[in-house]
Short mmCIF file of C-alpha atoms in Angstrom, two decimals:
data_model
loop_
_atom_site.label_atom_id
_atom_site.label_comp_id
_atom_site.label_asym_id
_atom_site.label_seq_id
_atom_site.Cartn_x
_atom_site.Cartn_y
_atom_site.Cartn_z
CA MET A 17 -0.10 0.19 -0.04
CA SER A 18 1.28 3.43 -0.95
CA GLU A 19 1.92 6.14 1.63
CA ARG A 20 0.04 9.37 1.03
CA TRP A 21 -0.08 12.69 2.63
CA LEU A 22 -1.98 15.87 2.23
CA GLU A 23 -0.06 18.87 3.06
CA PRO A 24 -2.04 22.20 3.77
CA ILE A 25 -0.96 25.00 1.62
CA GLY A 26 -2.12 28.62 1.72
CA LEU A 27 -3.31 29.18 5.44
CA LEU A 28 -5.84 31.86 6.15
CA HIS A 29 -6.65 33.46 9.50
CA GLY A 30 -9.16 35.81 10.99
CA PRO A 31 -11.94 37.22 8.75
CA ALA A 32 -10.38 35.68 5.68
CA ALA A 33 -10.44 32.22 7.04
CA ASN A 34 -13.98 32.69 7.98
CA HIS A 35 -15.00 34.09 4.69
CA ALA A 36 -13.21 31.70 2.91
CA LEU A 37 -15.12 28.91 4.88
CA ARG A 38 -18.35 30.39 4.62
CA ASP A 39 -17.89 30.62 0.79
CA GLY A 40 -16.75 26.89 0.54
CA LEU A 41 -13.35 28.00 -0.75
CA ALA A 42 -11.19 26.46 2.33
CA LEU A 43 -11.35 23.84 4.82
CA PRO A 44 -10.59 24.27 8.61
CA LEU A 45 -7.26 23.45 9.82
CA ALA A 46 -7.53 21.05 12.81
CA GLY A 47 -11.05 22.43 13.24
CA GLY A 48 -10.27 26.14 12.68
CA PRO A 49 -9.87 29.02 13.44
CA ALA A 50 -7.24 28.79 10.75
CA ALA A 51 -8.09 27.46 6.96
CA PHE A 52 -6.35 26.13 4.29
CA ILE A 53 -7.23 26.68 0.40
CA LEU A 54 -4.94 24.34 -1.17
CA VAL A 55 -3.28 20.96 -0.42
CA ARG A 56 -0.08 19.17 -1.67
CA LEU A 57 -0.60 15.80 -2.86
CA ILE A 58 2.53 13.61 -1.53
CA GLU A 59 2.63 9.88 -2.40
CA ASP A 60 5.70 7.49 -1.42
CA GLY A 61 7.62 10.59 -1.06
CA GLN A 62 6.90 12.08 -4.41
CA ASP A 63 5.38 15.50 -4.90
CA LEU A 64 2.52 15.04 -7.07
CA GLY A 65 1.46 18.91 -7.14
CA LEU A 66 -1.24 21.04 -5.64
CA CYS A 67 -5.18 21.10 -5.81
CA SER A 68 -7.75 22.62 -4.30
CA ALA A 69 -8.74 21.77 -0.68
CA GLN A 70 -12.34 21.36 -1.71
CA ALA A 71 -11.38 18.96 -4.74
CA VAL A 72 -9.04 16.35 -3.88
CA PRO A 73 -8.85 13.45 -6.00
CA GLU A 74 -10.75 10.32 -5.75
CA GLY A 75 -9.16 8.00 -3.23
CA TRP A 76 -7.68 10.81 -1.08
CA GLU A 77 -10.69 11.83 0.75
CA ASP A 78 -10.19 9.76 3.66
CA LEU A 79 -7.07 11.94 4.52
CA LEU A 80 -9.14 14.85 4.96
CA PRO A 81 -11.01 14.34 8.37
CA PRO A 82 -7.73 13.78 10.42
CA LEU A 83 -6.57 17.01 9.10
CA THR A 84 -9.84 19.04 9.22
CA ARG A 85 -11.40 17.84 12.53
CA ARG A 86 -10.78 19.48 15.85
CA PRO A 87 -8.47 17.22 17.93
CA LEU A 88 -9.88 16.12 21.19
CA PRO A 89 -9.75 18.21 24.29
CA PHE A 90 -5.97 17.79 25.92
CA ALA A 91 -5.69 17.66 29.39
CA GLY A 92 -8.92 19.81 29.71
CA LEU A 93 -6.89 22.77 28.56
CA PRO A 94 -8.62 25.54 26.50
CA GLN A 95 -8.89 25.16 22.67
CA ASP A 96 -9.55 28.40 21.07
CA ARG A 97 -6.09 29.84 21.34
CA PRO A 98 -2.36 28.56 21.16
CA LEU A 99 -1.38 27.47 24.92
CA VAL A 100 2.02 28.71 26.57
CA MET A 101 3.79 26.16 28.18
CA GLY A 102 6.63 27.57 30.58
CA ILE A 103 9.92 25.49 30.86
CA VAL A 104 11.04 25.04 34.76
CA ASN A 105 14.43 23.07 34.27
CA THR A 106 15.86 21.78 37.80
CA THR A 107 18.84 20.78 36.26
CA PRO A 108 22.58 22.19 36.58
CA ASP A 109 23.57 21.84 33.07
CA SER A 110 20.56 23.16 31.01
CA PHE A 111 21.59 24.74 27.73
CA SER A 112 19.83 28.29 28.33
CA ASN A 113 19.92 28.80 32.13
CA GLY A 114 22.14 25.91 33.86
CA GLY A 115 21.64 25.68 37.43
CA LEU A 116 19.22 28.51 37.73
CA HIS A 117 16.37 26.59 39.09
CA LEU A 118 18.46 23.85 40.57
CA ASP A 119 17.34 24.91 44.05
CA PRO A 120 13.72 23.94 44.83
CA ALA A 121 12.50 26.99 46.08
CA GLN A 122 13.94 28.91 43.15
CA ALA A 123 12.18 26.50 40.72
CA ILE A 124 8.92 27.12 42.57
CA ALA A 125 9.36 30.82 42.43
CA ALA A 126 10.07 30.70 39.14
CA GLY A 127 6.82 28.44 38.22
CA HIS A 128 4.46 30.84 40.05
CA ALA A 129 5.99 33.78 38.16
CA MET A 130 5.33 32.23 34.87
CA LEU A 131 1.82 31.28 35.91
CA GLU A 132 1.28 35.12 36.85
CA ALA A 133 2.88 36.03 33.36
CA GLY A 134 0.17 33.92 31.40
CA ALA A 135 1.49 30.43 31.42
CA ASP A 136 -1.17 27.62 30.86
CA ILE A 137 1.17 24.64 31.45
CA LEU A 138 4.56 24.27 33.54
CA ASP A 139 6.97 21.82 32.17
CA ILE A 140 9.28 20.61 34.58
CA GLY A 141 12.27 18.63 33.75
CA GLY A 142 15.19 17.28 36.06
CA GLU A 143 17.48 15.86 33.04
CA SER A 144 19.07 18.00 30.41
CA THR A 145 18.62 16.48 27.00
CA ARG A 146 20.80 19.15 25.12
CA PRO A 147 23.18 17.87 22.67
CA GLY A 148 26.08 16.20 24.62
CA ALA A 149 24.31 16.20 27.91
CA ALA A 150 25.28 13.33 30.34
CA PRO A 151 22.55 11.22 31.58
CA VAL A 152 21.30 11.28 35.13
CA THR A 153 19.83 8.29 37.15
CA SER A 154 16.10 8.32 37.80
CA GLU A 155 16.58 8.48 41.56
CA GLU A 156 18.51 11.56 41.07
CA GLU A 157 16.13 13.10 38.54
CA ILE A 158 13.26 12.27 41.07
CA ALA A 159 14.87 13.97 43.90
CA ARG A 160 15.32 17.15 41.62
CA ILE A 161 11.81 17.25 40.31
CA ARG A 162 9.57 15.86 43.42
CA PRO A 163 9.15 18.96 45.79
CA VAL A 164 8.79 21.16 42.65
CA VAL A 165 6.13 19.32 40.98
CA ARG A 166 4.40 18.67 44.54
CA GLU A 167 4.18 22.42 44.99
CA LEU A 168 3.47 23.80 41.65
CA ALA A 169 0.84 21.26 40.95
CA LYS A 170 -1.16 22.67 43.51
CA ALA A 171 -1.64 26.01 41.33
CA ALA A 172 -1.01 24.81 37.87
CA VAL A 173 -1.30 22.31 34.94
CA VAL A 174 2.00 20.62 35.56
CA SER A 175 3.86 18.32 32.54
CA ILE A 176 6.75 16.20 33.79
CA ASP A 177 9.43 16.37 31.32
CA THR A 178 11.05 13.08 31.26
CA ARG A 179 12.07 9.70 29.54
CA HIS A 180 12.18 7.54 32.74
CA ALA A 181 9.05 5.62 33.72
CA ALA A 182 10.00 5.79 37.51
CA THR A 183 10.07 9.61 37.31
CA MET A 184 6.92 9.82 35.44
CA GLN A 185 5.21 7.61 38.09
CA ALA A 186 6.81 9.76 40.74
CA ALA A 187 5.61 13.04 39.24
CA LEU A 188 2.22 11.92 38.54
CA ASP A 189 1.92 10.91 41.97
CA GLU A 190 2.79 14.23 43.10
CA GLY A 191 -0.04 16.02 40.76
CA ALA A 192 1.53 16.25 37.56
CA GLU A 193 -1.00 15.68 34.82
CA ILE A 194 0.78 15.43 31.58
CA VAL A 195 3.85 13.32 30.58
CA ASN A 196 6.18 15.00 27.92
CA ASP A 197 8.69 12.29 26.76
CA VAL A 198 11.63 13.36 24.06
CA THR A 199 11.87 9.62 23.17
CA ALA A 200 8.09 9.28 22.54
CA LEU A 201 8.01 6.45 25.00
CA ARG A 202 10.74 4.57 23.61
CA GLN A 203 13.54 4.87 26.22
CA ASP A 204 11.86 2.81 28.99
CA ALA A 205 9.83 -0.06 28.22
CA ARG A 206 7.54 0.48 31.39
CA SER A 207 6.64 4.07 30.17
CA VAL A 208 3.65 3.17 28.38
CA ARG A 209 2.05 1.16 31.16
CA VAL A 210 2.65 4.24 33.54
CA VAL A 211 0.86 6.59 30.99
CA GLN A 212 -1.91 3.88 30.13
CA GLU A 213 -2.62 3.20 33.82
CA ALA A 214 -2.75 6.80 34.95
CA ARG A 215 -4.64 7.82 31.72
CA ALA A 216 -2.53 10.72 31.53
CA PRO A 217 -2.03 12.73 28.53
CA VAL A 218 1.23 12.48 26.72
CA ILE A 219 3.59 14.46 24.27
CA LEU A 220 5.46 12.40 21.99
CA MET A 221 8.68 13.85 20.39
CA HIS A 222 10.68 12.94 17.35
CA MET A 223 14.27 12.19 18.18
CA PRO A 224 16.32 10.15 15.60
CA VAL A 225 18.17 8.10 18.44
CA LEU A 226 17.49 7.33 22.02
CA ASP A 227 20.87 8.72 23.28
CA PRO A 228 20.83 12.55 23.31
CA ARG A 229 24.71 12.66 23.12
CA ARG A 230 24.51 11.36 19.64
CA MET A 231 21.63 12.92 18.16
CA GLN A 232 23.39 15.50 16.12
CA ASP A 233 25.01 12.61 14.38
CA HIS A 234 21.98 11.42 12.84
CA THR A 235 20.63 14.17 10.75
CA GLY A 236 20.95 12.59 7.22
CA TYR A 237 17.41 12.65 6.19
CA ASP A 238 15.98 12.70 2.54
CA ASP A 239 13.10 14.89 3.45
CA VAL A 240 13.20 15.96 7.19
CA VAL A 241 9.55 16.90 7.39
CA LEU A 242 8.06 13.84 5.64
CA GLU A 243 10.38 11.52 7.99
CA VAL A 244 9.54 13.67 11.07
CA ALA A 245 5.71 13.33 10.24
CA ARG A 246 6.16 9.45 9.40
CA PHE A 247 7.92 8.79 12.63
CA LEU A 248 4.90 10.68 14.62
CA ARG A 249 2.35 9.17 13.08
CA GLN A 250 3.76 5.57 13.76
CA ARG A 251 4.34 6.46 17.46
CA VAL A 252 0.74 7.84 17.58
CA GLU A 253 -0.74 4.39 16.17
CA THR A 254 1.55 2.45 18.22
CA ALA A 255 0.36 4.34 21.57
CA GLU A 256 -3.36 4.07 20.42
CA ALA A 257 -2.71 -0.03 19.81
CA LEU A 258 -1.38 0.15 23.30
CA GLY A 259 -4.44 1.59 24.95
CA ILE A 260 -3.74 5.23 24.86
CA GLN A 261 -6.39 7.13 23.04
CA ARG A 262 -5.31 9.54 20.31
CA GLY A 263 -7.18 12.51 22.14
CA ARG A 264 -4.68 12.17 25.15
CA ILE A 265 -1.77 12.62 22.62
CA ALA A 266 0.23 15.47 21.35
CA ILE A 267 3.10 15.48 19.09
CA ASP A 268 6.25 17.60 18.77
CA PRO A 269 8.57 17.51 15.70
CA GLY A 270 11.63 18.04 18.15
CA LEU A 271 13.24 21.06 16.72
CA GLY A 272 16.95 20.71 17.65
CA PHE A 273 16.85 17.20 18.56
CA GLY A 274 18.78 15.52 15.61
CA LYS A 275 18.20 18.41 13.07
CA THR A 276 20.34 21.14 11.32
CA ALA A 277 19.41 24.63 11.48
CA ALA A 278 18.11 24.34 7.97
CA GLN A 279 16.06 21.28 8.81
CA ASN A 280 14.51 22.99 11.62
CA LEU A 281 13.33 25.90 9.66
CA GLN A 282 11.86 23.47 6.77
CA ILE A 283 9.92 21.88 9.63
CA MET A 284 8.75 25.23 10.69
CA ASN A 285 7.76 26.07 6.99
CA ARG A 286 5.78 22.94 6.61
CA LEU A 287 4.27 22.57 10.08
CA PRO A 288 0.76 22.25 9.16
CA LEU A 289 1.54 18.98 7.69
CA LEU A 290 1.69 17.23 10.94
CA ALA A 291 -1.96 18.23 11.42
CA SER A 292 -2.85 15.41 9.27
CA ILE A 293 -1.61 13.10 12.06
CA GLY A 294 -5.13 14.10 14.23
CA CYS A 295 -3.15 15.22 17.10
CA ARG A 296 -2.40 18.78 18.98
CA ILE A 297 1.20 20.32 18.06
CA LEU A 298 3.71 21.23 20.36
CA VAL A 299 6.55 23.25 19.16
CA GLY A 300 9.55 23.96 21.16
CA ALA A 301 12.12 26.43 19.70
CA SER A 302 12.84 28.70 22.75
CA ARG A 303 16.49 30.16 22.90
CA LYS A 304 17.82 26.99 20.75
CA ARG A 305 20.98 27.15 18.70
CA PHE A 306 19.10 27.52 15.25
CA VAL A 307 17.39 30.67 16.46
CA GLY A 308 20.98 31.84 17.33
CA GLU A 309 22.38 30.86 14.00
CA VAL A 310 19.56 32.76 12.21
CA THR A 311 19.98 35.84 14.33
CA GLY A 312 23.68 35.87 14.91
CA VAL A 313 22.85 35.88 18.98
CA GLU A 314 25.20 33.45 20.61
CA THR A 315 24.08 33.48 24.03
CA PRO A 316 21.11 31.43 24.48
CA ILE A 317 19.41 33.73 27.08
CA GLU A 318 19.73 36.95 24.59
CA ARG A 319 17.74 34.97 21.94
CA LEU A 320 14.30 36.25 23.00
CA SER A 321 13.35 38.41 19.95
CA GLY A 322 14.30 35.17 17.65
CA SER A 323 12.42 32.92 20.00
CA VAL A 324 9.32 34.92 20.23
CA ALA A 325 9.23 35.21 16.40
CA VAL A 326 9.20 31.51 15.96
CA ALA A 327 6.61 31.16 18.46
CA GLN A 328 4.36 33.35 16.41
CA ALA A 329 5.16 31.52 13.28
CA ALA A 330 4.34 28.09 15.23
CA ALA A 331 1.12 29.36 16.09
CA ALA A 332 0.05 30.69 12.52
CA GLY A 333 1.11 27.30 11.43
CA GLY A 334 -1.27 25.32 13.40
CA ALA A 335 0.92 24.69 16.67
CA ALA A 336 -1.57 24.37 19.77
CA ILE A 337 1.09 24.38 22.41
CA ILE A 338 4.28 26.57 22.65
CA ARG A 339 7.04 25.68 25.08
CA VAL A 340 9.23 28.61 26.18
CA HIS A 341 11.40 30.13 28.54
CA ASP A 342 10.14 33.60 28.22
CA VAL A 343 6.58 33.43 29.19
CA ALA A 344 5.35 37.00 29.59
CA GLU A 345 6.82 38.10 26.31
CA THR A 346 5.34 35.01 24.60
CA VAL A 347 2.14 35.73 25.87
CA GLN A 348 2.05 39.13 24.56
CA VAL A 349 3.35 38.43 21.03
CA LEU A 350 0.51 35.76 20.65
CA GLN A 351 -2.11 38.29 22.16
CA MET A 352 -0.92 40.71 19.61
CA TRP A 353 -0.68 38.35 16.88
CA ARG A 354 -4.04 37.08 17.27
CA ALA A 355 -5.52 40.56 17.68
CA CYS A 356 -4.02 41.48 14.16
CA ALA A 357 -5.33 38.60 12.53
CA GLU A 358 -8.92 38.90 13.71
CA GLY A 359 -8.76 42.63 13.29
CA SER A 360 -10.20 43.51 16.66
CA LEU A 361 -9.26 43.87 20.36
CA PRO A 362 -9.30 40.91 22.53
CA GLU A 363 -12.14 40.87 25.28
CA HIS A 364 -9.67 42.19 27.64
CA GLY A 365 -8.22 45.10 25.33
CA GLU A 366 -8.82 48.62 25.70
CA ALA A 367 -9.66 51.37 23.01
#
């Protein structure tokens, strides 16, 4: 059987999207509010050209529903806007702010500040997965995250950023609601059972190998966007077969994880293709190396402008969750982008 994809082209937002949908000229992307007017037909990796979204060829119609339907609610969170996930790394060697939140009190204070700035989710991690990072034991990871998760889960929807089943379980026991696994539940054979039994929402990310220390040695893709999409679709189907419903799954293309700067940009440019998997999309580009390569900013903490630009591009491309270090600035950028796209003030805005 051939492998087929429909890739949305020509995204519209705001009144233009509404009018095109009303007049039958476009289809909703993941249930809207964005819409698309064209699709690229891809079969067995070959580009077969563009056609109207309203006139896909016979035999391709079954690919439309996952692309156009609104995914089921994820973790009970709002669905009417892109969500902001604030990063709380309790590690000594994070690439962007290593050691800043290693002390639990500092990490908890940082999490509360992110909530006040408008974060919808807090993503707490106790092991750095940057290129070349040394692994830590589950015991050490749990010791780092446990007091932080316990406290912040009282005030927020907490995600645990880990690839270890024991850490997942410990965090869920302390009140975390979401599992965010950079290995897409491949690292630890017990992970699927932990997620399935807890009925926890899970984020599955693309990384070409399980060892972050070697991931940048594996960037030889024929078509990075298709290969990432293929991997994520297969992982979603596997998770479903193991009892994790699709509505509890979000997907992450893994920018910077086994990709060059050019490949990261290709993924961003063609992000809507991932919507055809039928899951919410998370994008994490905050302060990453490719942002610095594009903007010429060497120090990660100084990559704010480039990071919020990628956040806006991700939202425009259909991302439902944006994972960031700089919550307040990202929230403001997304509010401004939505107001401009809609051509009207948000409900809390003033004339």
